[in-house]
Amino acid sequence: MLRTNTCGELNLSHIGNKVTLAGWVQKTRNKGFMIWVDLRDRYGVTQIIFDEERSDKKTLEMAQNLGREFVIQVQGTVIERVSKNPNLPTGDIEILAESFQILNASKTPPFTIENETDGGEELRMQYRYLDIRRNPVRENLIFRSKVSLAIRNYLSAHNFIDVETPYLIKSTPEGARDFVVPSRMNSGEFYALPQSPQTFKQLLMVGGMDQYFQIVKCFRDEDLRADRQPEFTQIDCEMTFVEQEDILSRFEGLLKHLLKEIKGIEVSEFPRMTYAEAMKKYGNDKPDIRFGMEFAELNDIAQGKGFQVFDQQELIVGIAVPGAASYTRKQIDALIDWVKRPQIGANGLIWVKCNEDGSYKSSVDKFYSQDDLKSWASRVEAKAGDLILVMGGDANKTRGQLSDLRMEIAEQLGLRDPNVFAPLWVVDFPLLEWDEESKRFHAMHHPFTAPKPEQMSLLATDPGAVNANAYDLVLNGNEIGGGSIRIHDSEVQETMFDLLGFTKEEAQAQFGFLMEAFQYGAPPHGGIALGLDRLVAILGGQETIRDFIAFPKNNSGRDLMINAPAAIDSMQLEELNLALKQEE
């Protein structure tokens, strides 16, 4: 080893020890006759002192030329610091250098390698290997490793077997766009990178593996956001001979285990909510339940009062913002402008202040009496001092707009505390969604999701009314996982493909291997997949997953560090039979 100790472990108990340290020069302070160097590695920082009275003359001269991020090895003696640094674990000691060598010099970094850096995000992504040297990024990656290990330990302790599945598979038309890989040996044919190991884990259940898991890379060629990457990591799981309750119980246990193991938090409540209830109360299927502001529908008490804007709408819905009656007109106008932005697309916002004296002041006073507004307040459960915000319009669109507003207000009021964790299950999703453009059903989750057992007969008569035997795991307003009981009967699977518009030939070409497997004694099975990137980010108190990925891509799907994607050599294109033909 090039070192006897790390830069984070030495203390007063090591006084007098001869040690060898190796690491990066964080910074230097040069007084001419004395030089201090902060030496950094993954474990911490130790101060090195070069002294003209106590250090070798040649060593002191060499130290004059040290720059930031030089990689050095230092031999010396642990001594007590005169001026201690209580902010460092090693702040009571320093190393009196006796000799050292430069293992590698460094150019001046493009940004400062410190907790608070002067480097912008794009620059830091370009030099990600330097960014990883900073404490916040390094600690995020270490945190991710701890979470992954805790997951593996929990699942292994419950008899799950880690099995790897292929990365080169067949493209399917359902779901997001695939990344495709041309096959050199099979001209004109392509592999796809998996969006999920879905069919393989089902086949493992047919194969009798009973309980499977895999922490696996998946790929989706879709538009990107702060919480999405073209490649992402999934905790993929499947279980045999189970019903929905078995899976909810097992993975409720996993999240409780993680919160206790990683955060030291005991979670006692783990509520369940139907999809319909979530949409009605919160306007989306992944509600943040750390705070209130539940929706209340006001059609019966807000329409028919002469306010035409409301009278012609499908839905009138409101929320009570706690303590916001003190908002100024400027603050309320800012909210109105916020919902009118193209990203939200609302036409406006009606407000009612619930005054401390029991009276009400609103933007529609000339249409509604004090008794009318009192009934609004009662419906949305607003108290004195609260602000009621009301929107109207198409039901689905308006719920989505009010949901966005609810989250924005919660952010402004500091109600989304990253140190508070509120998990829940959302269940009973619709099995199918009707698409007006293509005039056919699409699977709400995927084509292998089983219907609710008691609604199986409706597949033939009213498929749009069927609920899926599916569930999503939600944490702090983010979907961190989703799964379902799977179809294990080939006839039911054929019916599902038929409802989704597959011809028998298409179904056979795409999924014939699975259909055939089901004819060889496929057991009842179900599973779940959790997004590791997002789960780790939320547990780490953030929602941007890039901060917890070693080498992330930007919002355009580019890796700025290696400059990918990139063009490939014309000879490679020819070998893959992808070369563009020149016009004669």
PDB file of C-alpha atoms in Angstrom, residues 214-486:
ATOM      1  CA  GLN A 214     -32.307  -7.823  -9.466  1.00  0.00           C
ATOM      2  CA  ILE A 215     -30.874  -4.317  -9.169  1.00  0.00           C
ATOM      3  CA  VAL A 216     -30.749  -3.735 -12.890  1.00  0.00           C
ATOM      4  CA  LYS A 217     -30.149  -1.075 -15.533  1.00  0.00           C
ATOM      5  CA  CYS A 218     -33.161  -0.275 -17.738  1.00  0.00           C
ATOM      6  CA  PHE A 219     -33.437   1.994 -20.772  1.00  0.00           C
ATOM      7  CA  ARG A 220     -36.165   4.247 -22.185  1.00  0.00           C
ATOM      8  CA  ASP A 221     -35.792   6.593 -25.121  1.00  0.00           C
ATOM      9  CA  GLU A 222     -38.143   9.284 -23.835  1.00  0.00           C
ATOM     10  CA  ASP A 223     -38.196  12.992 -23.093  1.00  0.00           C
ATOM     11  CA  LEU A 224     -36.117  13.805 -20.052  1.00  0.00           C
ATOM     12  CA  ARG A 225     -36.663  15.773 -16.837  1.00  0.00           C
ATOM     13  CA  ALA A 226     -34.706  16.322 -13.660  1.00  0.00           C
ATOM     14  CA  ASP A 227     -35.998  13.012 -12.289  1.00  0.00           C
ATOM     15  CA  ARG A 228     -35.535  10.988 -15.484  1.00  0.00           C
ATOM     16  CA  GLN A 229     -32.545   9.551 -17.295  1.00  0.00           C
ATOM     17  CA  PRO A 230     -32.401   7.513 -20.518  1.00  0.00           C
ATOM     18  CA  GLU A 231     -30.772   4.755 -18.453  1.00  0.00           C
ATOM     19  CA  PHE A 232     -31.957   4.183 -14.912  1.00  0.00           C
ATOM     20  CA  THR A 233     -31.660   1.564 -12.201  1.00  0.00           C
ATOM     21  CA  GLN A 234     -34.568  -0.550 -11.075  1.00  0.00           C
ATOM     22  CA  ILE A 235     -35.091  -2.827  -8.072  1.00  0.00           C
ATOM     23  CA  ASP A 236     -36.919  -5.541  -9.969  1.00  0.00           C
ATOM     24  CA  CYS A 237     -38.770  -8.226  -7.991  1.00  0.00           C
ATOM     25  CA  GLU A 238     -41.171 -11.092  -8.587  1.00  0.00           C
ATOM     26  CA  MET A 239     -42.860 -13.653  -6.323  1.00  0.00           C
ATOM     27  CA  THR A 240     -44.724 -16.921  -6.939  1.00  0.00           C
ATOM     28  CA  PHE A 241     -47.958 -18.153  -5.315  1.00  0.00           C
ATOM     29  CA  VAL A 242     -48.899 -14.731  -3.983  1.00  0.00           C
ATOM     30  CA  GLU A 243     -51.846 -12.391  -3.924  1.00  0.00           C
ATOM     31  CA  GLN A 244     -51.730  -8.604  -3.885  1.00  0.00           C
ATOM     32  CA  GLU A 245     -51.697  -8.441  -0.090  1.00  0.00           C
ATOM     33  CA  ASP A 246     -48.553 -10.583   0.104  1.00  0.00           C
ATOM     34  CA  ILE A 247     -46.606  -8.221  -2.139  1.00  0.00           C
ATOM     35  CA  LEU A 248     -47.838  -5.077  -0.398  1.00  0.00           C
ATOM     36  CA  SER A 249     -46.848  -6.516   2.959  1.00  0.00           C
ATOM     37  CA  ARG A 250     -43.370  -7.614   1.823  1.00  0.00           C
ATOM     38  CA  PHE A 251     -42.425  -4.320   0.163  1.00  0.00           C
ATOM     39  CA  GLU A 252     -44.045  -2.193   2.810  1.00  0.00           C
ATOM     40  CA  GLY A 253     -41.595  -4.039   5.017  1.00  0.00           C
ATOM     41  CA  LEU A 254     -38.714  -3.162   2.673  1.00  0.00           C
ATOM     42  CA  LEU A 255     -39.447   0.572   2.825  1.00  0.00           C
ATOM     43  CA  LYS A 256     -39.866   0.477   6.602  1.00  0.00           C
ATOM     44  CA  HIS A 257     -36.541  -1.372   6.811  1.00  0.00           C
ATOM     45  CA  LEU A 258     -34.810   1.267   4.671  1.00  0.00           C
ATOM     46  CA  LEU A 259     -36.238   4.178   6.627  1.00  0.00           C
ATOM     47  CA  LYS A 260     -35.127   2.619   9.898  1.00  0.00           C
ATOM     48  CA  GLU A 261     -31.735   1.366   8.665  1.00  0.00           C
ATOM     49  CA  ILE A 262     -30.752   4.413   6.616  1.00  0.00           C
ATOM     50  CA  LYS A 263     -32.602   7.292   8.279  1.00  0.00           C
ATOM     51  CA  GLY A 264     -33.275   5.994  11.783  1.00  0.00           C
ATOM     52  CA  ILE A 265     -36.998   6.649  11.311  1.00  0.00           C
ATOM     53  CA  GLU A 266     -39.834   4.356  12.421  1.00  0.00           C
ATOM     54  CA  VAL A 267     -42.899   4.542  10.164  1.00  0.00           C
ATOM     55  CA  SER A 268     -46.065   3.210  11.750  1.00  0.00           C
ATOM     56  CA  GLU A 269     -48.707   4.369   9.272  1.00  0.00           C
ATOM     57  CA  PHE A 270     -48.709   3.043   5.716  1.00  0.00           C
ATOM     58  CA  PRO A 271     -52.107   4.038   4.316  1.00  0.00           C
ATOM     59  CA  ARG A 272     -53.766   2.705   1.174  1.00  0.00           C
ATOM     60  CA  MET A 273     -55.804   4.720  -1.255  1.00  0.00           C
ATOM     61  CA  THR A 274     -57.652   3.790  -4.424  1.00  0.00           C
ATOM     62  CA  TYR A 275     -56.722   5.463  -7.684  1.00  0.00           C
ATOM     63  CA  ALA A 276     -60.187   7.038  -7.843  1.00  0.00           C
ATOM     64  CA  GLU A 277     -59.825   8.448  -4.315  1.00  0.00           C
ATOM     65  CA  ALA A 278     -56.353   9.832  -5.074  1.00  0.00           C
ATOM     66  CA  MET A 279     -57.588  11.606  -8.203  1.00  0.00           C
ATOM     67  CA  LYS A 280     -60.636  13.012  -6.403  1.00  0.00           C
ATOM     68  CA  LYS A 281     -58.784  14.207  -3.274  1.00  0.00           C
ATOM     69  CA  TYR A 282     -55.448  15.267  -4.751  1.00  0.00           C
ATOM     70  CA  GLY A 283     -55.779  15.431  -8.540  1.00  0.00           C
ATOM     71  CA  ASN A 284     -53.017  12.922  -9.218  1.00  0.00           C
ATOM     72  CA  ASP A 285     -52.178   9.285  -8.580  1.00  0.00           C
ATOM     73  CA  LYS A 286     -49.046   9.959  -6.508  1.00  0.00           C
ATOM     74  CA  PRO A 287     -50.236  12.396  -3.838  1.00  0.00           C
ATOM     75  CA  ASP A 288     -47.969  13.974  -1.259  1.00  0.00           C
ATOM     76  CA  ILE A 289     -49.789  13.343   2.016  1.00  0.00           C
ATOM     77  CA  ARG A 290     -47.289  15.112   4.290  1.00  0.00           C
ATOM     78  CA  PHE A 291     -49.749  18.013   4.346  1.00  0.00           C
ATOM     79  CA  GLY A 292     -53.485  18.562   3.851  1.00  0.00           C
ATOM     80  CA  MET A 293     -55.134  20.837   1.287  1.00  0.00           C
ATOM     81  CA  GLU A 294     -57.404  18.046   0.053  1.00  0.00           C
ATOM     82  CA  PHE A 295     -59.716  18.865  -2.847  1.00  0.00           C
ATOM     83  CA  ALA A 296     -63.401  19.574  -2.284  1.00  0.00           C
ATOM     84  CA  GLU A 297     -65.917  19.657  -5.150  1.00  0.00           C
ATOM     85  CA  LEU A 298     -68.185  22.709  -5.127  1.00  0.00           C
ATOM     86  CA  ASN A 299     -70.461  22.268  -8.156  1.00  0.00           C
ATOM     87  CA  ASP A 300     -73.692  22.037  -6.170  1.00  0.00           C
ATOM     88  CA  ILE A 301     -72.988  25.167  -4.106  1.00  0.00           C
ATOM     89  CA  ALA A 302     -71.034  27.291  -6.602  1.00  0.00           C
ATOM     90  CA  GLN A 303     -73.125  26.910  -9.747  1.00  0.00           C
ATOM     91  CA  GLY A 304     -76.466  28.521 -10.496  1.00  0.00           C
ATOM     92  CA  LYS A 305     -75.590  31.777  -8.737  1.00  0.00           C
ATOM     93  CA  GLY A 306     -75.190  33.921 -11.864  1.00  0.00           C
ATOM     94  CA  PHE A 307     -71.430  33.475 -12.223  1.00  0.00           C
ATOM     95  CA  GLN A 308     -71.332  32.226 -15.804  1.00  0.00           C
ATOM     96  CA  VAL A 309     -67.656  31.253 -15.665  1.00  0.00           C
ATOM     97  CA  PHE A 310     -68.565  28.531 -13.154  1.00  0.00           C
ATOM     98  CA  ASP A 311     -72.017  27.672 -14.474  1.00  0.00           C
ATOM     99  CA  GLN A 312     -70.684  26.261 -17.734  1.00  0.00           C
ATOM    100  CA  GLN A 313     -67.864  24.140 -16.243  1.00  0.00           C
ATOM    101  CA  GLU A 314     -67.797  20.383 -15.704  1.00  0.00           C
ATOM    102  CA  LEU A 315     -66.019  20.641 -12.356  1.00  0.00           C
ATOM    103  CA  ILE A 316     -65.640  23.327  -9.683  1.00  0.00           C
ATOM    104  CA  VAL A 317     -63.045  22.314  -7.120  1.00  0.00           C
ATOM    105  CA  GLY A 318     -61.185  24.100  -4.322  1.00  0.00           C
ATOM    106  CA  ILE A 319     -58.594  23.796  -1.579  1.00  0.00           C
ATOM    107  CA  ALA A 320     -57.954  25.617   1.702  1.00  0.00           C
ATOM    108  CA  VAL A 321     -54.456  27.041   2.121  1.00  0.00           C
ATOM    109  CA  PRO A 322     -53.677  27.172   5.857  1.00  0.00           C
ATOM    110  CA  GLY A 323     -52.884  30.604   7.263  1.00  0.00           C
ATOM    111  CA  ALA A 324     -52.803  32.291   3.854  1.00  0.00           C
ATOM    112  CA  ALA A 325     -55.638  34.783   4.339  1.00  0.00           C
ATOM    113  CA  SER A 326     -52.848  37.254   5.102  1.00  0.00           C
ATOM    114  CA  TYR A 327     -51.626  37.033   1.505  1.00  0.00           C
ATOM    115  CA  THR A 328     -51.449  40.420  -0.192  1.00  0.00           C
ATOM    116  CA  ARG A 329     -53.157  41.060  -3.504  1.00  0.00           C
ATOM    117  CA  LYS A 330     -49.715  40.954  -5.099  1.00  0.00           C
ATOM    118  CA  GLN A 331     -49.090  37.470  -3.707  1.00  0.00           C
ATOM    119  CA  ILE A 332     -52.480  36.234  -4.897  1.00  0.00           C
ATOM    120  CA  ASP A 333     -51.936  37.759  -8.353  1.00  0.00           C
ATOM    121  CA  ALA A 334     -48.624  35.913  -8.502  1.00  0.00           C
ATOM    122  CA  LEU A 335     -50.505  32.628  -7.942  1.00  0.00           C
ATOM    123  CA  ILE A 336     -53.001  33.538 -10.662  1.00  0.00           C
ATOM    124  CA  ASP A 337     -50.152  34.282 -13.058  1.00  0.00           C
ATOM    125  CA  TRP A 338     -48.515  30.991 -12.071  1.00  0.00           C
ATOM    126  CA  VAL A 339     -51.528  28.877 -13.040  1.00  0.00           C
ATOM    127  CA  LYS A 340     -51.906  30.814 -16.318  1.00  0.00           C
ATOM    128  CA  ARG A 341     -48.433  29.797 -17.454  1.00  0.00           C
ATOM    129  CA  PRO A 342     -48.432  27.516 -20.524  1.00  0.00           C
ATOM    130  CA  GLN A 343     -47.041  24.664 -18.408  1.00  0.00           C
ATOM    131  CA  ILE A 344     -50.227  24.717 -16.290  1.00  0.00           C
ATOM    132  CA  GLY A 345     -52.689  26.170 -18.804  1.00  0.00           C
ATOM    133  CA  ALA A 346     -55.457  27.393 -16.479  1.00  0.00           C
ATOM    134  CA  ASN A 347     -57.666  30.352 -17.364  1.00  0.00           C
ATOM    135  CA  GLY A 348     -57.617  31.796 -13.870  1.00  0.00           C
ATOM    136  CA  LEU A 349     -58.197  31.314 -10.172  1.00  0.00           C
ATOM    137  CA  ILE A 350     -60.934  32.390  -7.754  1.00  0.00           C
ATOM    138  CA  TRP A 351     -59.930  33.251  -4.187  1.00  0.00           C
ATOM    139  CA  VAL A 352     -61.729  33.680  -0.878  1.00  0.00           C
ATOM    140  CA  LYS A 353     -60.123  35.029   2.297  1.00  0.00           C
ATOM    141  CA  CYS A 354     -61.497  33.625   5.542  1.00  0.00           C
ATOM    142  CA  ASN A 355     -61.085  36.597   7.859  1.00  0.00           C
ATOM    143  CA  GLU A 356     -60.405  36.212  11.582  1.00  0.00           C
ATOM    144  CA  ASP A 357     -63.720  37.961  12.422  1.00  0.00           C
ATOM    145  CA  GLY A 358     -65.709  35.270  10.578  1.00  0.00           C
ATOM    146  CA  SER A 359     -66.380  37.337   7.444  1.00  0.00           C
ATOM    147  CA  TYR A 360     -65.267  36.507   3.915  1.00  0.00           C
ATOM    148  CA  LYS A 361     -63.660  38.556   1.173  1.00  0.00           C
ATOM    149  CA  SER A 362     -63.450  37.125  -2.329  1.00  0.00           C
ATOM    150  CA  SER A 363     -62.768  37.931  -5.966  1.00  0.00           C
ATOM    151  CA  VAL A 364     -66.437  37.071  -6.743  1.00  0.00           C
ATOM    152  CA  ASP A 365     -68.232  39.025  -4.004  1.00  0.00           C
ATOM    153  CA  LYS A 366     -70.849  40.401  -6.369  1.00  0.00           C
ATOM    154  CA  PHE A 367     -72.037  36.895  -7.259  1.00  0.00           C
ATOM    155  CA  TYR A 368     -71.881  35.163  -3.890  1.00  0.00           C
ATOM    156  CA  SER A 369     -73.249  36.118  -0.493  1.00  0.00           C
ATOM    157  CA  GLN A 370     -71.471  35.672   2.823  1.00  0.00           C
ATOM    158  CA  ASP A 371     -73.613  32.571   3.426  1.00  0.00           C
ATOM    159  CA  ASP A 372     -72.538  31.172   0.038  1.00  0.00           C
ATOM    160  CA  LEU A 373     -68.876  31.711   0.843  1.00  0.00           C
ATOM    161  CA  LYS A 374     -69.403  30.240   4.300  1.00  0.00           C
ATOM    162  CA  SER A 375     -70.707  27.057   2.682  1.00  0.00           C
ATOM    163  CA  TRP A 376     -67.577  26.989   0.462  1.00  0.00           C
ATOM    164  CA  ALA A 377     -65.416  27.295   3.568  1.00  0.00           C
ATOM    165  CA  SER A 378     -67.304  24.484   5.252  1.00  0.00           C
ATOM    166  CA  ARG A 379     -66.915  22.220   2.203  1.00  0.00           C
ATOM    167  CA  VAL A 380     -63.132  22.744   1.896  1.00  0.00           C
ATOM    168  CA  GLU A 381     -62.726  22.694   5.708  1.00  0.00           C
ATOM    169  CA  ALA A 382     -61.220  26.179   5.791  1.00  0.00           C
ATOM    170  CA  LYS A 383     -60.724  27.895   9.145  1.00  0.00           C
ATOM    171  CA  ALA A 384     -60.411  31.562  10.029  1.00  0.00           C
ATOM    172  CA  GLY A 385     -57.125  32.808   8.614  1.00  0.00           C
ATOM    173  CA  ASP A 386     -57.146  30.389   5.659  1.00  0.00           C
ATOM    174  CA  LEU A 387     -57.277  31.210   1.955  1.00  0.00           C
ATOM    175  CA  ILE A 388     -59.634  29.288  -0.338  1.00  0.00           C
ATOM    176  CA  LEU A 389     -58.503  28.799  -3.947  1.00  0.00           C
ATOM    177  CA  VAL A 390     -61.013  27.554  -6.509  1.00  0.00           C
ATOM    178  CA  MET A 391     -60.683  26.436 -10.125  1.00  0.00           C
ATOM    179  CA  GLY A 392     -63.192  25.313 -12.728  1.00  0.00           C
ATOM    180  CA  GLY A 393     -63.125  23.539 -16.078  1.00  0.00           C
ATOM    181  CA  ASP A 394     -62.849  20.097 -17.652  1.00  0.00           C
ATOM    182  CA  ALA A 395     -62.729  17.632 -14.760  1.00  0.00           C
ATOM    183  CA  ASN A 396     -59.483  15.789 -15.498  1.00  0.00           C
ATOM    184  CA  LYS A 397     -57.614  18.867 -16.684  1.00  0.00           C
ATOM    185  CA  THR A 398     -58.738  21.019 -13.748  1.00  0.00           C
ATOM    186  CA  ARG A 399     -57.799  18.408 -11.168  1.00  0.00           C
ATOM    187  CA  GLY A 400     -54.325  18.260 -12.684  1.00  0.00           C
ATOM    188  CA  GLN A 401     -53.977  22.053 -12.638  1.00  0.00           C
ATOM    189  CA  LEU A 402     -55.103  22.339  -9.024  1.00  0.00           C
ATOM    190  CA  SER A 403     -52.764  19.497  -8.101  1.00  0.00           C
ATOM    191  CA  ASP A 404     -49.837  21.436  -9.564  1.00  0.00           C
ATOM    192  CA  LEU A 405     -50.930  24.553  -7.664  1.00  0.00           C
ATOM    193  CA  ARG A 406     -51.265  22.596  -4.423  1.00  0.00           C
ATOM    194  CA  MET A 407     -47.693  21.343  -4.739  1.00  0.00           C
ATOM    195  CA  GLU A 408     -46.355  24.795  -5.617  1.00  0.00           C
ATOM    196  CA  ILE A 409     -48.030  26.370  -2.597  1.00  0.00           C
ATOM    197  CA  ALA A 410     -46.774  23.574  -0.339  1.00  0.00           C
ATOM    198  CA  GLU A 411     -43.254  24.273  -1.606  1.00  0.00           C
ATOM    199  CA  GLN A 412     -43.652  27.995  -0.896  1.00  0.00           C
ATOM    200  CA  LEU A 413     -45.001  27.340   2.602  1.00  0.00           C
ATOM    201  CA  GLY A 414     -42.274  24.823   3.458  1.00  0.00           C
ATOM    202  CA  LEU A 415     -44.759  21.978   3.892  1.00  0.00           C
ATOM    203  CA  ARG A 416     -42.647  19.482   1.903  1.00  0.00           C
ATOM    204  CA  ASP A 417     -40.156  18.741   4.655  1.00  0.00           C
ATOM    205  CA  PRO A 418     -37.479  16.375   3.238  1.00  0.00           C
ATOM    206  CA  ASN A 419     -36.942  14.946   6.715  1.00  0.00           C
ATOM    207  CA  VAL A 420     -40.555  13.757   6.958  1.00  0.00           C
ATOM    208  CA  PHE A 421     -41.517  10.576   5.094  1.00  0.00           C
ATOM    209  CA  ALA A 422     -45.124   9.753   4.213  1.00  0.00           C
ATOM    210  CA  PRO A 423     -45.488   6.534   2.200  1.00  0.00           C
ATOM    211  CA  LEU A 424     -48.709   5.074   0.856  1.00  0.00           C
ATOM    212  CA  TRP A 425     -50.026   2.496  -1.572  1.00  0.00           C
ATOM    213  CA  VAL A 426     -52.283   3.561  -4.430  1.00  0.00           C
ATOM    214  CA  VAL A 427     -54.358   0.608  -5.620  1.00  0.00           C
ATOM    215  CA  ASP A 428     -57.222  -0.289  -7.975  1.00  0.00           C
ATOM    216  CA  PHE A 429     -55.977   1.456 -11.098  1.00  0.00           C
ATOM    217  CA  PRO A 430     -58.007   1.150 -14.289  1.00  0.00           C
ATOM    218  CA  LEU A 431     -56.770  -1.828 -16.289  1.00  0.00           C
ATOM    219  CA  LEU A 432     -57.142  -0.054 -19.629  1.00  0.00           C
ATOM    220  CA  GLU A 433     -57.106   3.501 -20.980  1.00  0.00           C
ATOM    221  CA  TRP A 434     -59.014   4.458 -24.125  1.00  0.00           C
ATOM    222  CA  ASP A 435     -57.012   6.469 -26.628  1.00  0.00           C
ATOM    223  CA  GLU A 436     -59.166   8.662 -28.856  1.00  0.00           C
ATOM    224  CA  GLU A 437     -56.436   9.176 -31.423  1.00  0.00           C
ATOM    225  CA  SER A 438     -55.758   5.507 -32.123  1.00  0.00           C
ATOM    226  CA  LYS A 439     -59.314   4.451 -31.216  1.00  0.00           C
ATOM    227  CA  ARG A 440     -58.138   1.564 -29.070  1.00  0.00           C
ATOM    228  CA  PHE A 441     -57.319   0.624 -25.512  1.00  0.00           C
ATOM    229  CA  HIS A 442     -53.842   0.918 -24.033  1.00  0.00           C
ATOM    230  CA  ALA A 443     -52.639  -0.885 -20.925  1.00  0.00           C
ATOM    231  CA  MET A 444     -52.515   1.456 -17.920  1.00  0.00           C
ATOM    232  CA  HIS A 445     -49.470  -0.458 -16.626  1.00  0.00           C
ATOM    233  CA  HIS A 446     -48.431  -3.151 -19.139  1.00  0.00           C
ATOM    234  CA  PRO A 447     -50.134  -5.961 -21.091  1.00  0.00           C
ATOM    235  CA  PHE A 448     -49.327  -8.613 -18.482  1.00  0.00           C
ATOM    236  CA  THR A 449     -51.264  -7.017 -15.616  1.00  0.00           C
ATOM    237  CA  ALA A 450     -54.111  -9.162 -14.340  1.00  0.00           C
ATOM    238  CA  PRO A 451     -57.627  -7.778 -13.885  1.00  0.00           C
ATOM    239  CA  LYS A 452     -59.186  -7.781 -10.445  1.00  0.00           C
ATOM    240  CA  PRO A 453     -60.395 -11.391 -10.005  1.00  0.00           C
ATOM    241  CA  GLU A 454     -63.963 -10.334  -9.231  1.00  0.00           C
ATOM    242  CA  GLN A 455     -64.119  -8.266 -12.444  1.00  0.00           C
ATOM    243  CA  MET A 456     -62.791 -10.890 -14.825  1.00  0.00           C
ATOM    244  CA  SER A 457     -66.179 -11.355 -16.504  1.00  0.00           C
ATOM    245  CA  LEU A 458     -66.292  -7.655 -17.440  1.00  0.00           C
ATOM    246  CA  LEU A 459     -63.422  -8.129 -19.896  1.00  0.00           C
ATOM    247  CA  ALA A 460     -65.930  -9.447 -22.410  1.00  0.00           C
ATOM    248  CA  THR A 461     -68.713  -6.921 -21.760  1.00  0.00           C
ATOM    249  CA  ASP A 462     -67.252  -3.670 -20.388  1.00  0.00           C
ATOM    250  CA  PRO A 463     -63.426  -3.753 -20.442  1.00  0.00           C
ATOM    251  CA  GLY A 464     -63.137  -0.020 -19.726  1.00  0.00           C
ATOM    252  CA  ALA A 465     -64.745  -0.569 -16.313  1.00  0.00           C
ATOM    253  CA  VAL A 466     -62.249  -3.209 -15.201  1.00  0.00           C
ATOM    254  CA  ASN A 467     -59.733  -2.360 -12.484  1.00  0.00           C
ATOM    255  CA  ALA A 468     -56.223  -3.782 -12.529  1.00  0.00           C
ATOM    256  CA  ASN A 469     -54.821  -5.971  -9.810  1.00  0.00           C
ATOM    257  CA  ALA A 470     -52.082  -3.348  -9.624  1.00  0.00           C
ATOM    258  CA  TYR A 471     -50.493  -1.050  -7.062  1.00  0.00           C
ATOM    259  CA  ASP A 472     -48.070   1.871  -6.907  1.00  0.00           C
ATOM    260  CA  LEU A 473     -45.783   2.691  -4.000  1.00  0.00           C
ATOM    261  CA  VAL A 474     -45.716   6.452  -3.391  1.00  0.00           C
ATOM    262  CA  LEU A 475     -43.333   8.378  -1.145  1.00  0.00           C
ATOM    263  CA  ASN A 476     -43.587  12.132  -0.537  1.00  0.00           C
ATOM    264  CA  GLY A 477     -45.465  12.809  -3.750  1.00  0.00           C
ATOM    265  CA  ASN A 478     -43.261  10.608  -5.931  1.00  0.00           C
ATOM    266  CA  GLU A 479     -44.059   7.228  -7.419  1.00  0.00           C
ATOM    267  CA  ILE A 480     -41.090   5.116  -6.357  1.00  0.00           C
ATOM    268  CA  GLY A 481     -42.440   1.767  -7.477  1.00  0.00           C
ATOM    269  CA  GLY A 482     -45.245  -0.021  -9.223  1.00  0.00           C
ATOM    270  CA  GLY A 483     -46.347  -3.563  -9.841  1.00  0.00           C
ATOM    271  CA  SER A 484     -49.195  -5.974 -10.245  1.00  0.00           C
ATOM    272  CA  ILE A 485     -50.399  -9.513 -10.043  1.00  0.00           C
ATOM    273  CA  ARG A 486     -49.638 -10.934 -13.478  1.00  0.00           C
TER     274      ARG A 486
END
